[in-house]
Tab-separated table of C-alpha atoms in Angstrom:
chain	number	residue	atom	x	y	z
A	1	MET	CA	9.614	-0.770	-26.592
A	2	THR	CA	11.163	-4.026	-25.440
A	3	PRO	CA	10.368	-5.358	-21.960
A	4	SER	CA	12.771	-4.380	-19.195
A	5	THR	CA	14.895	-7.315	-18.039
A	6	THR	CA	17.455	-5.495	-15.884
A	7	ALA	CA	15.554	-5.557	-12.594
A	8	SER	CA	17.165	-7.680	-9.878
A	9	THR	CA	14.994	-10.613	-8.805
A	10	LEU	CA	14.058	-10.807	-5.147
A	11	LEU	CA	11.878	-13.925	-5.116
A	12	HIS	CA	10.918	-16.527	-7.721
A	13	GLU	CA	9.536	-19.239	-5.484
A	14	HIS	CA	6.201	-18.011	-4.210
A	15	LEU	CA	3.453	-20.533	-4.742
A	16	ASP	CA	0.841	-18.154	-6.101
A	17	ALA	CA	0.363	-14.670	-7.524
A	18	VAL	CA	1.937	-12.033	-5.271
A	19	THR	CA	-0.997	-9.893	-4.175
A	20	HIS	CA	0.615	-8.065	-1.235
A	21	LEU	CA	4.037	-6.574	-0.540
A	22	ALA	CA	5.318	-4.582	2.440
A	23	LEU	CA	8.786	-3.229	3.231
A	24	SER	CA	10.104	-2.732	6.740
A	25	PRO	CA	11.122	0.816	7.808
A	26	SER	CA	14.815	0.042	7.199
A	27	ASP	CA	14.071	-1.750	3.885
A	28	GLU	CA	15.924	-4.770	5.304
A	29	VAL	CA	12.880	-7.067	5.280
A	30	LEU	CA	10.304	-7.578	2.543
A	31	ALA	CA	7.035	-9.335	3.379
A	32	VAL	CA	5.536	-11.216	0.424
A	33	GLY	CA	2.005	-12.577	0.484
A	34	SER	CA	-0.722	-14.031	-1.709
A	35	ARG	CA	-4.373	-14.754	-1.115
A	36	GLN	CA	-3.989	-18.288	0.212
A	37	ASP	CA	-0.312	-19.287	0.332
A	38	PRO	CA	2.277	-18.742	3.091
A	39	LEU	CA	3.478	-15.269	4.011
A	40	VAL	CA	7.222	-15.187	3.294
A	41	PHE	CA	9.857	-12.777	4.619
A	42	ILE	CA	12.886	-11.833	2.507
A	43	GLY	CA	15.880	-10.542	4.473
A	44	PRO	CA	19.112	-8.758	3.537
A	45	ASP	CA	20.981	-9.981	0.448
A	46	GLN	CA	17.698	-11.341	-0.946
A	47	LYS	CA	17.820	-14.358	1.363
A	48	LYS	CA	14.569	-15.936	2.431
A	49	LEU	CA	14.267	-15.926	6.227
A	50	ASP	CA	13.529	-19.208	7.958
A	51	ALA	CA	10.303	-17.776	9.364
A	52	TYR	CA	7.182	-18.067	7.277
A	53	VAL	CA	3.502	-18.064	8.115
A	54	GLU	CA	1.075	-20.732	6.990
A	55	PRO	CA	-2.509	-19.471	6.602
A	56	SER	CA	-3.700	-22.041	9.166
A	57	ARG	CA	-1.510	-20.436	11.838
A	58	VAL	CA	-3.402	-17.160	11.610
A	59	LYS	CA	-6.751	-18.617	10.637
A	60	VAL	CA	-9.068	-17.584	13.439
A	61	ARG	CA	-12.302	-18.076	11.544
A	62	SER	CA	-13.426	-19.865	8.403
A	63	GLU	CA	-11.771	-17.245	6.188
A	64	SER	CA	-8.000	-16.776	5.936
A	65	GLU	CA	-7.551	-14.773	2.734
A	66	LEU	CA	-4.822	-12.148	3.025
A	67	LYS	CA	-6.374	-8.718	2.449
A	68	GLY	CA	-3.816	-6.249	3.798
A	69	LEU	CA	-0.192	-6.075	4.931
A	70	ALA	CA	1.937	-3.417	6.681
A	71	PHE	CA	4.916	-3.255	9.022
A	72	ALA	CA	4.098	-1.847	12.459
A	73	GLY	CA	6.775	0.841	12.499
A	74	ARG	CA	9.643	-1.599	13.048
A	75	ASP	CA	11.403	-4.385	11.181
A	76	ASP	CA	10.324	-7.322	13.331
A	77	LEU	CA	6.528	-6.955	13.405
A	78	VAL	CA	4.040	-7.207	10.522
A	79	VAL	CA	0.337	-6.433	10.780
A	80	ALA	CA	-1.843	-8.446	8.403
A	81	ILE	CA	-5.537	-8.511	7.615
A	82	THR	CA	-6.229	-12.202	7.228
A	83	GLY	CA	-9.826	-13.028	6.495
A	84	VAL	CA	-11.842	-11.046	9.020
A	85	ASP	CA	-9.136	-10.598	11.653
A	86	ILE	CA	-6.116	-8.367	12.274
A	87	VAL	CA	-2.979	-10.296	13.190
A	88	GLY	CA	0.416	-9.165	14.492
A	89	ILE	CA	3.185	-11.489	13.263
A	90	ASN	CA	6.771	-11.734	14.531
A	91	VAL	CA	9.123	-11.632	11.557
A	92	SER	CA	11.909	-13.476	13.388
A	93	ASN	CA	9.981	-16.720	13.818
A	94	GLY	CA	6.672	-16.329	11.982
A	95	HIS	CA	4.700	-16.726	15.206
A	96	VAL	CA	1.500	-14.833	15.875
A	97	ALA	CA	2.095	-12.106	18.462
A	98	TRP	CA	-1.530	-11.068	18.828
A	99	VAL	CA	-4.915	-11.380	17.137
A	100	HIS	CA	-7.739	-8.878	17.138
A	101	GLN	CA	-11.052	-10.371	16.106
A	102	ALA	CA	-12.491	-7.313	14.442
A	103	HIS	CA	-15.401	-8.911	12.608
A	104	ARG	CA	-18.882	-8.182	13.883
A	105	ASP	CA	-21.836	-9.788	12.175
A	106	PHE	CA	-24.919	-7.581	11.955
A	107	GLY	CA	-26.925	-10.071	9.906
A	108	PHE	CA	-27.092	-8.650	6.407
A	109	LEU	CA	-24.357	-6.100	7.231
A	110	ARG	CA	-20.762	-7.297	7.517
A	111	ASN	CA	-18.130	-5.310	9.364
A	112	ASP	CA	-14.779	-6.553	8.113
A	113	PRO	CA	-11.254	-5.100	8.091
A	114	ARG	CA	-10.629	-3.132	4.914
A	115	VAL	CA	-7.435	-1.010	4.977
A	116	VAL	CA	-4.270	-1.209	7.083
A	117	ILE	CA	-1.382	1.280	6.843
A	118	GLN	CA	1.577	2.249	8.991
A	119	ILE	CA	1.195	5.797	10.319
A	120	GLU	CA	4.367	6.265	12.323
A	121	GLU	CA	6.621	4.327	14.642
A	122	HIS	CA	4.635	1.820	16.722
A	123	LEU	CA	1.268	3.003	15.388
A	124	THR	CA	-0.931	1.290	12.802
A	125	PHE	CA	-4.209	2.533	11.332
A	126	LEU	CA	-7.074	0.215	10.425
A	127	ALA	CA	-10.372	0.964	8.695
A	128	MET	CA	-13.477	-1.233	8.810
A	129	THR	CA	-16.270	-1.599	6.272
A	130	SER	CA	-18.802	-0.126	8.712
A	131	GLY	CA	-16.963	3.188	9.040
A	132	GLU	CA	-15.157	2.187	12.231
A	133	MET	CA	-11.506	3.275	12.361
A	134	MET	CA	-8.943	2.081	14.890
A	135	TRP	CA	-5.358	2.831	15.875
A	136	PHE	CA	-3.227	-0.041	17.193
A	137	ASP	CA	0.028	-0.003	19.098
A	138	GLU	CA	2.740	-2.620	18.567
A	139	LYS	CA	1.133	-4.972	21.098
A	140	GLY	CA	-2.187	-4.991	19.261
A	141	ARG	CA	-3.918	-2.736	21.770
A	142	ILE	CA	-6.485	-0.276	20.458
A	143	VAL	CA	-5.250	3.152	21.517
A	144	HIS	CA	-7.934	5.118	19.693
A	145	GLN	CA	-11.208	4.326	17.989
A	146	ILE	CA	-13.786	6.436	16.117
A	147	ARG	CA	-16.633	5.931	13.675
A	148	ASP	CA	-17.210	7.837	10.453
A	149	ASN	CA	-20.019	7.666	7.918
A	150	GLU	CA	-17.903	5.444	5.700
A	151	ALA	CA	-14.442	3.969	6.072
A	152	PRO	CA	-11.806	4.693	3.414
A	153	THR	CA	-11.341	2.069	0.714
A	154	SER	CA	-7.774	3.313	0.173
A	155	ALA	CA	-5.649	5.529	2.404
A	156	CYS	CA	-2.157	6.986	2.811
A	157	TYR	CA	-0.294	8.806	5.564
A	158	LEU	CA	0.776	12.440	5.039
A	159	PRO	CA	3.641	13.081	7.492
A	160	ALA	CA	3.881	16.795	6.649
A	161	HIS	CA	0.244	17.269	7.639
A	162	GLU	CA	0.157	14.574	10.351
A	163	ALA	CA	-2.963	13.381	8.598
A	164	ILE	CA	-4.526	10.378	6.918
A	165	PHE	CA	-5.842	10.947	3.410
A	166	GLY	CA	-8.477	8.456	2.302
A	167	LEU	CA	-11.193	7.664	-0.201
A	168	GLN	CA	-14.844	7.238	0.690
A	169	GLY	CA	-16.579	6.012	-2.426
A	170	THR	CA	-16.554	8.993	-4.796
A	171	HIS	CA	-15.280	11.388	-2.112
A	172	ALA	CA	-11.885	12.171	-0.567
A	173	LYS	CA	-11.378	13.157	3.059
A	174	MET	CA	-8.649	13.830	5.614
A	175	TRP	CA	-8.412	12.881	9.274
A	176	ASN	CA	-5.957	13.851	11.999
A	177	ALA	CA	-3.509	10.944	12.175
A	178	ARG	CA	-3.505	10.847	15.988
A	179	THR	CA	-7.052	11.770	17.025
A	180	GLY	CA	-9.094	10.766	13.991
A	181	ALA	CA	-10.796	14.162	13.923
A	182	ALA	CA	-12.065	15.049	10.448
A	183	LEU	CA	-10.024	17.825	8.838
A	184	GLY	CA	-12.825	19.402	6.879
A	185	PRO	CA	-15.731	17.876	4.928
A	186	ALA	CA	-15.425	15.205	2.268
A	187	SER	CA	-14.869	16.481	-1.265
A	188	ALA	CA	-16.481	14.919	-4.351
A	189	MET	CA	-13.820	13.488	-6.690
A	190	GLY	CA	-15.686	11.008	-8.872
A	191	ARG	CA	-14.785	7.335	-9.032
A	192	ILE	CA	-11.334	6.860	-7.438
A	193	TYR	CA	-9.524	3.575	-6.851
A	194	SER	CA	-6.280	4.284	-4.985
A	195	VAL	CA	-4.171	7.074	-3.455
A	196	ALA	CA	-0.504	7.842	-2.779
A	197	ALA	CA	1.345	10.658	-0.983
A	198	CYS	CA	4.355	12.395	-2.526
A	199	PRO	CA	7.308	12.240	-0.073
A	200	GLU	CA	8.884	15.418	-1.457
A	201	SER	CA	5.903	17.758	-1.740
A	202	SER	CA	2.447	18.330	-0.316
A	203	LEU	CA	0.723	16.633	-3.260
A	204	VAL	CA	-1.392	13.504	-3.226
A	205	ALA	CA	-2.014	11.399	-6.301
A	206	MET	CA	-5.190	9.471	-7.077
A	207	ARG	CA	-5.977	6.867	-9.695
A	208	SER	CA	-9.466	7.629	-10.967
A	209	GLU	CA	-11.709	6.832	-13.909
A	210	ALA	CA	-10.602	10.123	-15.455
A	211	GLY	CA	-6.920	9.218	-15.165
A	212	LEU	CA	-4.117	10.263	-12.849
A	213	VAL	CA	-5.185	13.103	-10.531
A	214	LEU	CA	-2.804	15.349	-8.560
A	215	ALA	CA	-4.412	17.302	-5.732
A	216	ASP	CA	-3.537	19.590	-2.836
A	217	PRO	CA	-4.617	17.792	0.355
A	218	THR	CA	-5.014	21.023	2.334
A	219	ASP	CA	-8.133	22.007	0.415
A	220	LEU	CA	-8.605	18.838	-1.732
A	221	ALA	CA	-8.332	21.012	-4.842
A	222	VAL	CA	-7.585	19.096	-8.052
A	223	LYS	CA	-4.480	20.538	-9.733
A	224	VAL	CA	-3.792	18.185	-12.653
A	225	VAL	CA	-5.602	15.345	-14.430
A	226	VAL	CA	-3.434	13.248	-16.756
A	227	PRO	CA	-4.936	10.475	-18.932
A	228	CYS	CA	-3.463	7.076	-18.139
A	229	PRO	CA	-3.707	3.645	-19.774
A	230	PRO	CA	-6.147	1.104	-18.309
A	231	GLY	CA	-4.804	-1.487	-15.919
A	232	HIS	CA	-4.527	-2.468	-12.258
A	233	PRO	CA	-5.498	0.612	-10.185
A	234	MET	CA	-2.382	0.556	-7.960
A	235	ILE	CA	-0.344	3.724	-7.571
A	236	SER	CA	2.838	4.684	-5.717
A	237	PHE	CA	5.455	7.413	-5.454
A	238	LEU	CA	9.108	6.517	-5.183
A	239	SER	CA	10.831	7.825	-2.060
A	240	SER	CA	12.737	10.498	-3.988
A	241	GLY	CA	12.885	12.116	-7.399
A	242	ASN	CA	9.138	12.907	-7.607
A	243	MET	CA	8.631	9.792	-9.725
A	244	LEU	CA	5.208	8.152	-9.738
A	245	VAL	CA	4.038	4.806	-11.106
A	246	SER	CA	0.545	3.557	-11.870
A	247	GLY	CA	-0.720	0.139	-12.897
A	248	ALA	CA	-1.049	-0.558	-16.615
A	249	ALA	CA	-2.165	-3.600	-18.582
A	250	GLU	CA	1.417	-4.352	-19.645
A	251	GLY	CA	3.290	-3.239	-16.517
A	252	LEU	CA	3.701	0.130	-14.803
A	253	THR	CA	3.116	3.542	-16.357
A	254	VAL	CA	5.876	5.904	-15.200
A	255	TYR	CA	5.337	9.637	-14.572
A	256	GLN	CA	7.642	12.475	-13.611
A	257	VAL	CA	5.917	14.988	-11.335
A	258	TYR	CA	7.094	18.610	-11.337
A	259	ASP	CA	6.143	20.787	-8.383
A	260	ASP	CA	8.606	23.662	-8.827
A	261	SER	CA	5.917	26.312	-9.169
A	262	PRO	CA	3.744	26.509	-6.003
A	263	GLY	CA	0.143	25.686	-6.756
A	264	ASP	CA	0.873	24.647	-10.351
A	265	PRO	CA	2.204	21.058	-10.446
A	266	GLN	CA	2.699	19.178	-13.698
A	267	ALA	CA	3.062	15.519	-14.609
A	268	GLU	CA	4.780	14.024	-17.648
A	269	MET	CA	4.237	10.423	-18.709
A	270	LEU	CA	7.671	8.888	-19.372
A	271	GLY	CA	6.574	5.503	-20.664
A	272	THR	CA	5.726	2.001	-19.464
A	273	TRP	CA	7.984	-0.405	-17.579
A	274	ARG	CA	7.209	-3.950	-18.686
A	275	PRO	CA	8.338	-7.078	-16.843
A	276	ALA	CA	10.025	-9.750	-18.907
A	277	ARG	CA	7.165	-12.117	-18.147
A	278	SER	CA	3.774	-12.244	-16.429
A	279	ARG	CA	2.009	-9.073	-15.238
A	280	VAL	CA	2.299	-6.699	-12.271
A	281	ILE	CA	-0.368	-7.006	-9.576
A	282	SER	CA	1.298	-5.497	-6.467
A	283	LEU	CA	4.056	-3.074	-5.500
A	284	ALA	CA	5.702	-1.382	-2.516
A	285	ALA	CA	8.068	1.597	-2.477
A	286	TYR	CA	11.387	1.407	-0.660
A	287	HIS	CA	11.688	3.970	2.144
A	288	ASN	CA	15.376	4.796	1.827
A	289	GLU	CA	16.103	4.537	-1.884
A	290	ALA	CA	14.288	5.355	-5.111
A	291	ALA	CA	13.128	1.849	-5.962
A	292	LEU	CA	10.083	-0.404	-5.967
A	293	ALA	CA	9.383	-3.995	-5.026
A	294	VAL	CA	7.086	-5.325	-7.744
A	295	GLY	CA	4.974	-8.506	-7.409
A	296	LEU	CA	3.911	-10.498	-10.454
A	297	ALA	CA	1.085	-12.882	-11.215
A	298	ASP	CA	3.523	-15.793	-11.670
A	299	GLY	CA	4.755	-15.487	-8.062
A	300	SER	CA	8.012	-13.650	-8.704
A	301	VAL	CA	9.100	-10.357	-7.164
A	302	PHE	CA	11.492	-7.845	-8.708
A	303	LYS	CA	13.314	-4.834	-7.351
A	304	VAL	CA	13.065	-2.006	-9.891
A	305	THR	CA	15.148	1.156	-9.447
A	306	SER	CA	14.348	4.661	-10.635
A	307	ALA	CA	17.154	4.337	-13.201
A	308	GLU	CA	15.449	1.289	-14.680
A	309	LEU	CA	12.130	3.120	-14.750
A	310	MET	CA	13.817	6.031	-16.523
A	311	GLU	CA	14.968	3.622	-19.237
A	312	THR	CA	11.356	3.493	-20.400
A	313	HIS	CA	11.607	7.203	-21.240
A	314	GLU	CA	15.024	6.970	-22.870
A	315	SER	CA	13.894	4.090	-25.074
A	316	GLN	CA	11.093	6.232	-26.460
A	317	THR	CA	13.130	9.374	-27.152
């Protein structure tokens, strides 16, 4: 199969590998970040906004590495994990709106921010390495805070269940998205790297050592395990069409998920989407169309539609 070259380029000018991407709720703004270089915002018509964020402007401590990125339920506010702090950033001017110094040093035990995701409008969820979990409003105020045995290393929001689904080492667990109450005990799943929620069904997908796993979050029952090629352990559903992508050494492995028969989902591997150059290291799904923003190691970002992903299947049949 020849590499796909039909994706429309969003950004070619980032200074380093694109490690983090986040799309605003309206899909009008794309936040692009790397470990050390400025956070850049791409507006409508693929135009770079004047606002950008230098690491020094959000560097509260000696560390400023970008570790997480999510919009806070609206287009003009991004929440970033930068080093050991959580920072709210105004998209319009790149200024810091608020900073929460979450790090607590317990000597040999560090308690650093680990996962940040948008739950719903004006509410952001954050998990710490110590098992502490916090909910922030748009002004950076902690509206709820709990502690679990272990914080999730990867998490996604399940709107249909009003729950957070997350990974704790080799176990999966669910929490009420508003109260943080555990929705049942953790379930052993083996070594898992990342999770994603299907927008059109009740399924969750997990990238594990065994391959691609589809499970029912209500009882954490594994429904399907599909072998997948090795590669970056990222995973994401598109907003429609039950299409799923997973990281592969040469690009993104594309799957079609079928959930027509209740309790008996299936997944078919369609092929691999390959960028024309470099390799994929980050992605974010558009909210309002079946497309992905894909970040590459050379600093470029592409928008890839479901039609372009389907070309991988057509080229193999």
